[in-house]
Short mmCIF file of C-alpha atoms in Angstrom, two decimals:
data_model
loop_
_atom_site.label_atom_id
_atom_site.label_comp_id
_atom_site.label_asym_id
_atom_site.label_seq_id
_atom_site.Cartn_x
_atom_site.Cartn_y
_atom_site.Cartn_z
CA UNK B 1 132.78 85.67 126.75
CA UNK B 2 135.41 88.01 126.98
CA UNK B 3 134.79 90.14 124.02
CA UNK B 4 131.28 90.88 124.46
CA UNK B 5 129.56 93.68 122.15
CA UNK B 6 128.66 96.33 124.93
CA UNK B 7 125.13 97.96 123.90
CA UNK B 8 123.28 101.10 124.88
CA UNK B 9 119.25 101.45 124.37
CA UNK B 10 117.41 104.48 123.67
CA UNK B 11 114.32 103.55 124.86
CA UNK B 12 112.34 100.55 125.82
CA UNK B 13 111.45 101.95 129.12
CA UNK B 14 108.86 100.44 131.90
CA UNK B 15 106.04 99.26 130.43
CA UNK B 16 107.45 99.09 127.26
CA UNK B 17 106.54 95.44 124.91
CA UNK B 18 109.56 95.89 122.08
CA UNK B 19 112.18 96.92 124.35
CA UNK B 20 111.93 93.87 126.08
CA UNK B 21 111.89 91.89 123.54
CA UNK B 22 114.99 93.41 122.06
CA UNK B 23 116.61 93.13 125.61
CA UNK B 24 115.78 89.63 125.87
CA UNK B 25 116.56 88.53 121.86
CA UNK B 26 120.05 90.79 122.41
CA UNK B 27 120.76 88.46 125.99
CA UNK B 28 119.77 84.98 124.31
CA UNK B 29 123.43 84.08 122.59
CA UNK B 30 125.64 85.56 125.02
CA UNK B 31 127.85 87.97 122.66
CA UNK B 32 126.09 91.22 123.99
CA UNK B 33 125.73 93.00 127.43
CA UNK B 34 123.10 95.91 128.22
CA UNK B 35 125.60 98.85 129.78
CA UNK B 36 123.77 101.89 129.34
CA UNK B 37 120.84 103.52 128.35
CA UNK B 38 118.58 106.51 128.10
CA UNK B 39 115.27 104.46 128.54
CA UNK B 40 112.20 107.35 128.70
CA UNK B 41 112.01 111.01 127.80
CA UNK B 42 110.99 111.21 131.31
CA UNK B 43 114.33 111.06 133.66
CA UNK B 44 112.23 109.86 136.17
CA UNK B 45 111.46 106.95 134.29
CA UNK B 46 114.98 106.07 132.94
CA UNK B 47 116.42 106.05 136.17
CA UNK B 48 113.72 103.14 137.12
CA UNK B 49 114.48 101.45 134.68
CA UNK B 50 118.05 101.20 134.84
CA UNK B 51 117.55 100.13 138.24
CA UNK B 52 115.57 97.73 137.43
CA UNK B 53 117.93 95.85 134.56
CA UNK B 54 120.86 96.57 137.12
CA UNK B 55 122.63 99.03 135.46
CA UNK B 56 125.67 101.76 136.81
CA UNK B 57 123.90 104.78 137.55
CA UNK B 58 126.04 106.97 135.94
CA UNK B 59 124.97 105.35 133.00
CA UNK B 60 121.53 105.34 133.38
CA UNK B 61 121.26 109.25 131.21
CA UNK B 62 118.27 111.35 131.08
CA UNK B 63 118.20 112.03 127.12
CA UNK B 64 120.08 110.41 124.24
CA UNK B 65 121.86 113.21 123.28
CA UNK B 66 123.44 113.04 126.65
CA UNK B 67 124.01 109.60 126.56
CA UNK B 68 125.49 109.89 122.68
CA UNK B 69 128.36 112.88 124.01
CA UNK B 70 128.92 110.96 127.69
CA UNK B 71 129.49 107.58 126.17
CA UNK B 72 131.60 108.50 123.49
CA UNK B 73 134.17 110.54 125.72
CA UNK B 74 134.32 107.20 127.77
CA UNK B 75 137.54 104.98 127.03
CA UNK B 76 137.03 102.59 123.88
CA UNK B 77 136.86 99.59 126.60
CA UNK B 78 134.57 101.02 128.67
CA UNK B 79 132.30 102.74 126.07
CA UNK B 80 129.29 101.18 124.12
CA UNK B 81 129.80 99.72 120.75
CA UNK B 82 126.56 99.80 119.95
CA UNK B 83 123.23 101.58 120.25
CA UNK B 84 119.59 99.92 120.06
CA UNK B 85 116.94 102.15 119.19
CA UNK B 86 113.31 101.18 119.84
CA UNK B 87 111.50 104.54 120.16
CA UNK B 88 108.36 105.60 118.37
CA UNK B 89 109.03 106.27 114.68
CA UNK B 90 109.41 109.83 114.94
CA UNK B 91 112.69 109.90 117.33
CA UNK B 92 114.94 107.19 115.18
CA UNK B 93 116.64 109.92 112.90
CA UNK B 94 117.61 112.44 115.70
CA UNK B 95 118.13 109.25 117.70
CA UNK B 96 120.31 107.36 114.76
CA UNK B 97 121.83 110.60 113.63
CA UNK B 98 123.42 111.61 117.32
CA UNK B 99 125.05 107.83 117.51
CA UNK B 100 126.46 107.73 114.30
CA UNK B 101 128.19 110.81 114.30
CA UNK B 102 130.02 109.75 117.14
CA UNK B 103 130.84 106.74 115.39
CA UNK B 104 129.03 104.34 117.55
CA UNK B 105 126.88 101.45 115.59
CA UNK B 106 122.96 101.19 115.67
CA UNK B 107 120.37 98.68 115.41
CA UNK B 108 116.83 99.99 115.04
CA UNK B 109 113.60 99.33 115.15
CA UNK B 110 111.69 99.67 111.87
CA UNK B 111 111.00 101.88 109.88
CA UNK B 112 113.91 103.27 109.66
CA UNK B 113 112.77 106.93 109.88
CA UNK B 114 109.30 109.01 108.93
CA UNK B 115 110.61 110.72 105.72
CA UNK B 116 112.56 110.03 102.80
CA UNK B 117 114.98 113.03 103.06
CA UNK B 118 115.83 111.44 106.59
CA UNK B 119 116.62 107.89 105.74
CA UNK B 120 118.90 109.50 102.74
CA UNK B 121 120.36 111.59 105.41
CA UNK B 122 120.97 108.27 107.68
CA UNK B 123 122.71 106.67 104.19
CA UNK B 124 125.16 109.19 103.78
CA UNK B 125 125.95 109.30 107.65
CA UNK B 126 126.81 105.65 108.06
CA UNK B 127 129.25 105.22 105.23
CA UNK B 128 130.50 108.78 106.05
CA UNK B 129 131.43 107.42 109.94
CA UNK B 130 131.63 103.94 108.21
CA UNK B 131 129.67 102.56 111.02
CA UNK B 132 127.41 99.17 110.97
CA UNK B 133 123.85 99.91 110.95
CA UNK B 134 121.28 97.28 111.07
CA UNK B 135 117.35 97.65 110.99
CA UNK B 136 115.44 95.32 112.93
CA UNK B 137 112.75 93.43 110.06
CA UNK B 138 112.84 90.02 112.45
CA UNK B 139 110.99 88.00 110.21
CA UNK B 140 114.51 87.51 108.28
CA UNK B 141 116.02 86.14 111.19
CA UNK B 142 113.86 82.76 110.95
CA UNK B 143 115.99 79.57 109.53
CA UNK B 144 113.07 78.93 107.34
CA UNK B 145 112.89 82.34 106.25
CA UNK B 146 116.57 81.94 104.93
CA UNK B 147 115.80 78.64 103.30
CA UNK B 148 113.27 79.86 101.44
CA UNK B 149 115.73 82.60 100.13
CA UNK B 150 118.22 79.78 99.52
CA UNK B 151 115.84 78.07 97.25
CA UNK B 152 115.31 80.97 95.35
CA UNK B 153 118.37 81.56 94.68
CA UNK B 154 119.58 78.07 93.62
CA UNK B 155 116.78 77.81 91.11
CA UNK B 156 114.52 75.80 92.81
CA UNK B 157 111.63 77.67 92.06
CA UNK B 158 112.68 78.09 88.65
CA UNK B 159 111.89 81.75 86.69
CA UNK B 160 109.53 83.41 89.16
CA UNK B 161 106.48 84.88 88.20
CA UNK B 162 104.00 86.10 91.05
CA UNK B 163 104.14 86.87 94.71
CA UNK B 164 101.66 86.54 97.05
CA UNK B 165 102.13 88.21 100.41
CA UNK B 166 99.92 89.31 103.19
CA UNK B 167 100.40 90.80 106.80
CA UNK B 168 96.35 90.87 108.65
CA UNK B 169 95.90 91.76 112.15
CA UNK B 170 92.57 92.73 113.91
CA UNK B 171 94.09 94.45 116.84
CA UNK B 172 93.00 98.08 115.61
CA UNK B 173 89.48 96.98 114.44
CA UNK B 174 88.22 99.52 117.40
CA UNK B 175 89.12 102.73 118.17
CA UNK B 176 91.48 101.60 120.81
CA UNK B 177 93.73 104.64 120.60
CA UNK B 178 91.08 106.56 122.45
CA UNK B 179 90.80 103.99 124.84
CA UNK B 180 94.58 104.32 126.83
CA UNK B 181 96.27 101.95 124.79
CA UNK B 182 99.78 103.32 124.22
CA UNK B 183 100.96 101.50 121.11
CA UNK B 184 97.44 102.07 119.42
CA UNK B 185 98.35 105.73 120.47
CA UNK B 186 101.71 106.54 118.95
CA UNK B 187 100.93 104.23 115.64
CA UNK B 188 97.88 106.27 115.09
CA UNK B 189 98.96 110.01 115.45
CA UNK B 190 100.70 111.24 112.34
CA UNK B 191 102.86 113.34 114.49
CA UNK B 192 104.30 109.96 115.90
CA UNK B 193 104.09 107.68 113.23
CA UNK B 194 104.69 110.07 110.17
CA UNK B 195 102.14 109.68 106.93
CA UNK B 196 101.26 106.07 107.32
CA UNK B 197 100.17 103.39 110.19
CA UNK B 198 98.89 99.76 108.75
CA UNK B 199 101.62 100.08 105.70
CA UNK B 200 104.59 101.77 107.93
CA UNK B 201 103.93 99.35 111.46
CA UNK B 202 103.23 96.16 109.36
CA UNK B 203 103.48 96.88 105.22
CA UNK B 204 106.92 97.16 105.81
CA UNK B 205 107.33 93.63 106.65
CA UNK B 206 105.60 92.30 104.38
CA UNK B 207 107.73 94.45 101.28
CA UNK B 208 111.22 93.39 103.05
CA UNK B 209 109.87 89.64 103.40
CA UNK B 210 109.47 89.91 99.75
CA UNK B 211 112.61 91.38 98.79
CA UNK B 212 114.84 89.44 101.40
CA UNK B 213 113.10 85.84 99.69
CA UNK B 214 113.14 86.77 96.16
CA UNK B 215 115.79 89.59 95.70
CA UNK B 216 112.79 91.75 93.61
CA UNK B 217 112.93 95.06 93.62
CA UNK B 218 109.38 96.97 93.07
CA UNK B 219 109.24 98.62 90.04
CA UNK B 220 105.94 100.27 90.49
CA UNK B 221 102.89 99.99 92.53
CA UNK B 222 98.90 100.94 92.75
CA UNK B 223 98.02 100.84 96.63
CA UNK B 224 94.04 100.72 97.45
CA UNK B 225 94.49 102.63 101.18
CA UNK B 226 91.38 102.67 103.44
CA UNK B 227 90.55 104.30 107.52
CA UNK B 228 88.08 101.98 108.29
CA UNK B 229 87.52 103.09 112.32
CA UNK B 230 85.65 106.60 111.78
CA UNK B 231 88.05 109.61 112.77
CA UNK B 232 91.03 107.68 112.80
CA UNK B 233 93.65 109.84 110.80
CA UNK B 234 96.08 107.04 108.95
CA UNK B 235 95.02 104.05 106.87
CA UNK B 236 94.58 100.85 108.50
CA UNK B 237 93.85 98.84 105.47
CA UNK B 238 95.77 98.50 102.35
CA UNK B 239 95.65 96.13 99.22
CA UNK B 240 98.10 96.43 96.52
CA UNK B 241 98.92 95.43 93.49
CA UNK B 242 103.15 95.10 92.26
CA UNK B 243 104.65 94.94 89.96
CA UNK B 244 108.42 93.95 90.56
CA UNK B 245 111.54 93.53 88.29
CA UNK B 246 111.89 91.11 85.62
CA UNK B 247 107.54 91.04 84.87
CA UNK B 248 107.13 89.25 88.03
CA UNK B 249 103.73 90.38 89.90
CA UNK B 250 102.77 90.80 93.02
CA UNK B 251 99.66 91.34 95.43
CA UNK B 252 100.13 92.71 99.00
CA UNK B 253 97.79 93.10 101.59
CA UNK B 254 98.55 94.34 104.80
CA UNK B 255 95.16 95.24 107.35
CA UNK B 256 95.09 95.99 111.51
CA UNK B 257 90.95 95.90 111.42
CA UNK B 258 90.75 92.24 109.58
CA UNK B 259 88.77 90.81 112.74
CA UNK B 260 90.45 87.65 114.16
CA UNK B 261 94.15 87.51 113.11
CA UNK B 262 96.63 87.94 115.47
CA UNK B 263 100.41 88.00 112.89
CA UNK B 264 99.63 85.45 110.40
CA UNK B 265 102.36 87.09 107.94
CA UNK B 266 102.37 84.79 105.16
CA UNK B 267 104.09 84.75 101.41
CA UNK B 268 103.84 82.58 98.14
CA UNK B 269 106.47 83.06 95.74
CA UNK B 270 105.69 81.54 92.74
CA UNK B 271 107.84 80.25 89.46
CA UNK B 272 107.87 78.08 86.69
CA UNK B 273 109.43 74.90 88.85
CA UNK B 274 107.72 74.77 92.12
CA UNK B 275 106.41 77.26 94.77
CA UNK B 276 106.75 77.65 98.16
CA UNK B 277 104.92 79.31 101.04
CA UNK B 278 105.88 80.13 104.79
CA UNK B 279 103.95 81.83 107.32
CA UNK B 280 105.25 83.38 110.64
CA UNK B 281 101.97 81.85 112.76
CA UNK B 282 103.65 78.19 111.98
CA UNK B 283 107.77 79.56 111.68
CA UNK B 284 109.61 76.19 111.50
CA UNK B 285 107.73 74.67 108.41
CA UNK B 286 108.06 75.61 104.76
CA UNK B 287 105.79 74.18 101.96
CA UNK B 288 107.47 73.39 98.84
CA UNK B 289 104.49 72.36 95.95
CA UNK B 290 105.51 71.04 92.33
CA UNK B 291 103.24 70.27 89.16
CA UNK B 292 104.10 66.67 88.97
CA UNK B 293 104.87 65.36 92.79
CA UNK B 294 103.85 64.98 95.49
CA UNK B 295 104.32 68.39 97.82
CA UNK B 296 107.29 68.52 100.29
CA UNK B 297 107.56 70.23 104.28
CA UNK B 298 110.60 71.23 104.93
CA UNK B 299 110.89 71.36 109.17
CA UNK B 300 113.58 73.94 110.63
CA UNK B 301 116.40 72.33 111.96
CA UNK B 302 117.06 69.30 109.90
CA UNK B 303 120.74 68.73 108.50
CA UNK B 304 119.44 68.22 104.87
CA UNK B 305 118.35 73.19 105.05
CA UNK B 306 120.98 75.20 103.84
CA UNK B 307 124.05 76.35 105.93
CA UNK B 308 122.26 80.22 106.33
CA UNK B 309 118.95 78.18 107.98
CA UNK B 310 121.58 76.03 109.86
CA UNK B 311 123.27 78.85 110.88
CA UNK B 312 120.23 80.46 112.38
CA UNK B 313 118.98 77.50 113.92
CA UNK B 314 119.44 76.53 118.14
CA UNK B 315 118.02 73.87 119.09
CA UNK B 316 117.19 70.21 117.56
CA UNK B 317 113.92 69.43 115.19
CA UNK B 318 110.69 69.29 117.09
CA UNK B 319 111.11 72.33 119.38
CA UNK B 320 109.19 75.18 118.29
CA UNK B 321 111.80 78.71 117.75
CA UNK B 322 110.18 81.86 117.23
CA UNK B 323 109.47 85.45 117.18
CA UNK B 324 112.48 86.21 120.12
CA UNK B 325 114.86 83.83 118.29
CA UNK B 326 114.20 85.61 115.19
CA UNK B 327 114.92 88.71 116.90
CA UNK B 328 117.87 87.35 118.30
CA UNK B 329 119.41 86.31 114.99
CA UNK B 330 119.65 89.87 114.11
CA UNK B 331 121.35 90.66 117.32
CA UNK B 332 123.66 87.52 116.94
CA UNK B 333 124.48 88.19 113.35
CA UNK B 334 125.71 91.95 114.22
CA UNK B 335 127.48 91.05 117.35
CA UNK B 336 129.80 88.13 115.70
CA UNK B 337 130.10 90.98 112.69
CA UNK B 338 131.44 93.67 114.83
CA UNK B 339 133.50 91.25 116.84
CA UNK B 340 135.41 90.06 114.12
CA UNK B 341 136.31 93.71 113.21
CA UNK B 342 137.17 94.40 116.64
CA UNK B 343 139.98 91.46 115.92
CA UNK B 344 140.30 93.14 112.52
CA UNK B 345 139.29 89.95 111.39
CA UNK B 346 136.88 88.92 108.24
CA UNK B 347 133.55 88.38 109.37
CA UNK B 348 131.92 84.57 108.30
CA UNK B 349 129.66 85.69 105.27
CA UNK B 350 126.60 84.04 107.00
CA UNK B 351 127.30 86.19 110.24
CA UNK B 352 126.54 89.74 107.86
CA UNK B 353 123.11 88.50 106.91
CA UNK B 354 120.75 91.20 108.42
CA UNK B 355 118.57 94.32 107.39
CA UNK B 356 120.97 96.95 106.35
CA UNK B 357 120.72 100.82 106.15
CA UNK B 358 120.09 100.50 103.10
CA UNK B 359 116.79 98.30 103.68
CA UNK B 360 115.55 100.79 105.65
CA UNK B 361 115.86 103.49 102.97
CA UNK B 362 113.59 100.83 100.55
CA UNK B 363 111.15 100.49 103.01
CA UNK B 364 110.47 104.36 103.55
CA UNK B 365 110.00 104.56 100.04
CA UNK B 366 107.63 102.21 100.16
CA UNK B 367 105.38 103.72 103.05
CA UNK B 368 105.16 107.06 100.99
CA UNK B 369 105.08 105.79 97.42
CA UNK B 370 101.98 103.32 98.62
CA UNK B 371 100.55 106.59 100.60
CA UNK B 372 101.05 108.72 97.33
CA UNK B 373 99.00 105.91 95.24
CA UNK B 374 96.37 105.53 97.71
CA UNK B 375 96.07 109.25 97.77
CA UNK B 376 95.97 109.69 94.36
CA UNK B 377 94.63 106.23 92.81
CA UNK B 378 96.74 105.42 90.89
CA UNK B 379 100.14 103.86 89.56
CA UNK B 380 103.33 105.41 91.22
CA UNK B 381 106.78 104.46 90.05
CA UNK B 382 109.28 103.40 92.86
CA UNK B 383 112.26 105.59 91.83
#
């Protein structure tokens, strides 16, 4: 493909699980190439890895702000388009900030940034370079995910009235931090992860799930925020109750010490028609129940889904697609978007559904207004 989207990364370096997995979702449809990147804080480290993936050497940098100033004094065919950020949460802003001033487009990891005041900062910066900026909440990018939005949105459901969603994982149940593993690390050390770990690593999902399905915004909240492993500085269990727009409820439960679970993310929406329920352990089958017949499965790539799960969709019915090709349909759908500008072209309507800037701003809010409630016990308005 002649046009490919040419991509930087900022991070991801050896060793690292979700820069590979961002490398590999960014490779599966073809539309973007891996050019450059600034891979460790350690130079050492960066230049291994480049070598590794095959990259020019000269483009192989030893920090991003180098990489940011270097690449945007290249040529416009030679330089990145576009910069994928999967560092801890503490580096996206500077990270996000240094790209976007020099007009260069970012995807990144989630969430967004560690403070409010950043993410508002990030806002203002992309429409002032007017540059795309997409956050990476995968668990949009499944077809069935998108059919379940579609059948909220053409009634289906009828009126809805509660939400059910939950995110448990056991991984954390033990002090593991202390015992050299690097993700438990970072996730655990308020310096790294900012004010929150279960809700910020894993709440987040579960809120943007909610909102990408249902188009609710929260209205107000009263989080119930626990450190179960003894010394362990940020929560690692949380139960909430929500209250969105339009007197719809909500429960949301999001745990890393629930022994057992690996990512069963799972949501129940609810309404006065029918309900539905997906969950990301069993990705290409969504339940539809109803009061008076019998309850249908809907099975991912079928030509009776919508055209967004369609869309989204690779390979025929019966073959499982997952957590890369989730992934990958946020790569996809920002690649074919900045192509068609490129060609000054419209983009296809379907192509522009992923997590925007503005997502990411909702979902910092989140973190701290369910840290403030848990903190204080009691009911915090979102705005």
């Amino acid at each position: 493909m002649k046009d490919k989207i040419k991509y930087g990364m900022v991070g991801g370096g050896p060793g690292a699980f979700i820069g590979e997995v961002h490398r590999k979702a960014a490779a599966l449809d073809g539309h973007l190439e891996l050019v450059a990147g600034s891979f460790s804080s350690s130079a050492e480290k960066s230049k291994q890895m480049g070598e590794e993936l095959g990259l020019d050497p000269r483009r192989v940098y030893s920090s991003f702000e180098e990489m940011a100033k270097k690449e945007a004094a290249l040529p416009e065919d030679e330089r990145i388009d576009m910069v994928s950020v999967v560092t801890p949460n503490h580096l996206h802003f500077p990270i996000c900030k240094a790209f976007i001033e020099q007009g260069i487009h970012v995807v990144c990891d989630k969430p967004m940034t560690n403070t409010i005041e950043e993410a508002e900062e990030l806002c203002r910066l992309v429409e002032k370079h007017e540059v795309l900026f997409a956050l990476t909440h995968n668990y949009t990018g499944y077809p069935m995910v998108k059919e379940a939005r579609h059948l909220v949105q053409s009634g289906k459901l009828g009126s809805l009235r509660k939400v059910v969603v939950e995110y448990p994982q056991g991984w954390l149940a033990e002090p593991v931090e202390e015992q050299g593993n690097k993700q438990a690390e970072w996730r655990t050390d308020p310096q790294k992860a900012g004010v929150s770990a279960a809700i910020a690593d894993i709440g987040t999902h579960a809120e943007n799930l909610v909102e990408y399905i249902t188009g609710l915004q929260i209205e107000k909240l009263f989080a119930d925020t626990t450190s179960f492993v003894e010394g362990r500085a940020l929560e690692d269990d949380a139960n909430m109750l929500v209250h969105y727009e339009g007197g719809v409820r909500g429960i949301l439960y999001a745990s890393q010490v629930s022994v057992g679970e690996e990512n069963p993310l799972n949501i129940r929406v609810y309404g006065t028609e029918a309900s539905l329920e997906w969950n990301q352990e069993s990705p290409n089958y969504l339940r539809v129940k109803y009061p008076d017949k019998p309850e249908e499965i809907h099975k991912r790539g079928n030509l009776y889904l919508s055209d967004a799960a369609g869309f989204n969709t690779r390979i025929p019915p019966g073959h499982p697609e997952g957590f890369l090709e989730a992934f990958a349909n946020i790569y996809k759908n920002v690649a074919l978007t900045l192509q068609a500008k490129k060609n000054c072209k419209e983009p296809d309507k379907l192509a522009t559904d992923f997590p925007t800037v503005q997502d990411g701003l909702t979902g910092v809010k989140f973190i701290h207004k369910a840290i403030e409630s848990g903190k204080e016990n009691h009911w915090v308005e979102m705005d």
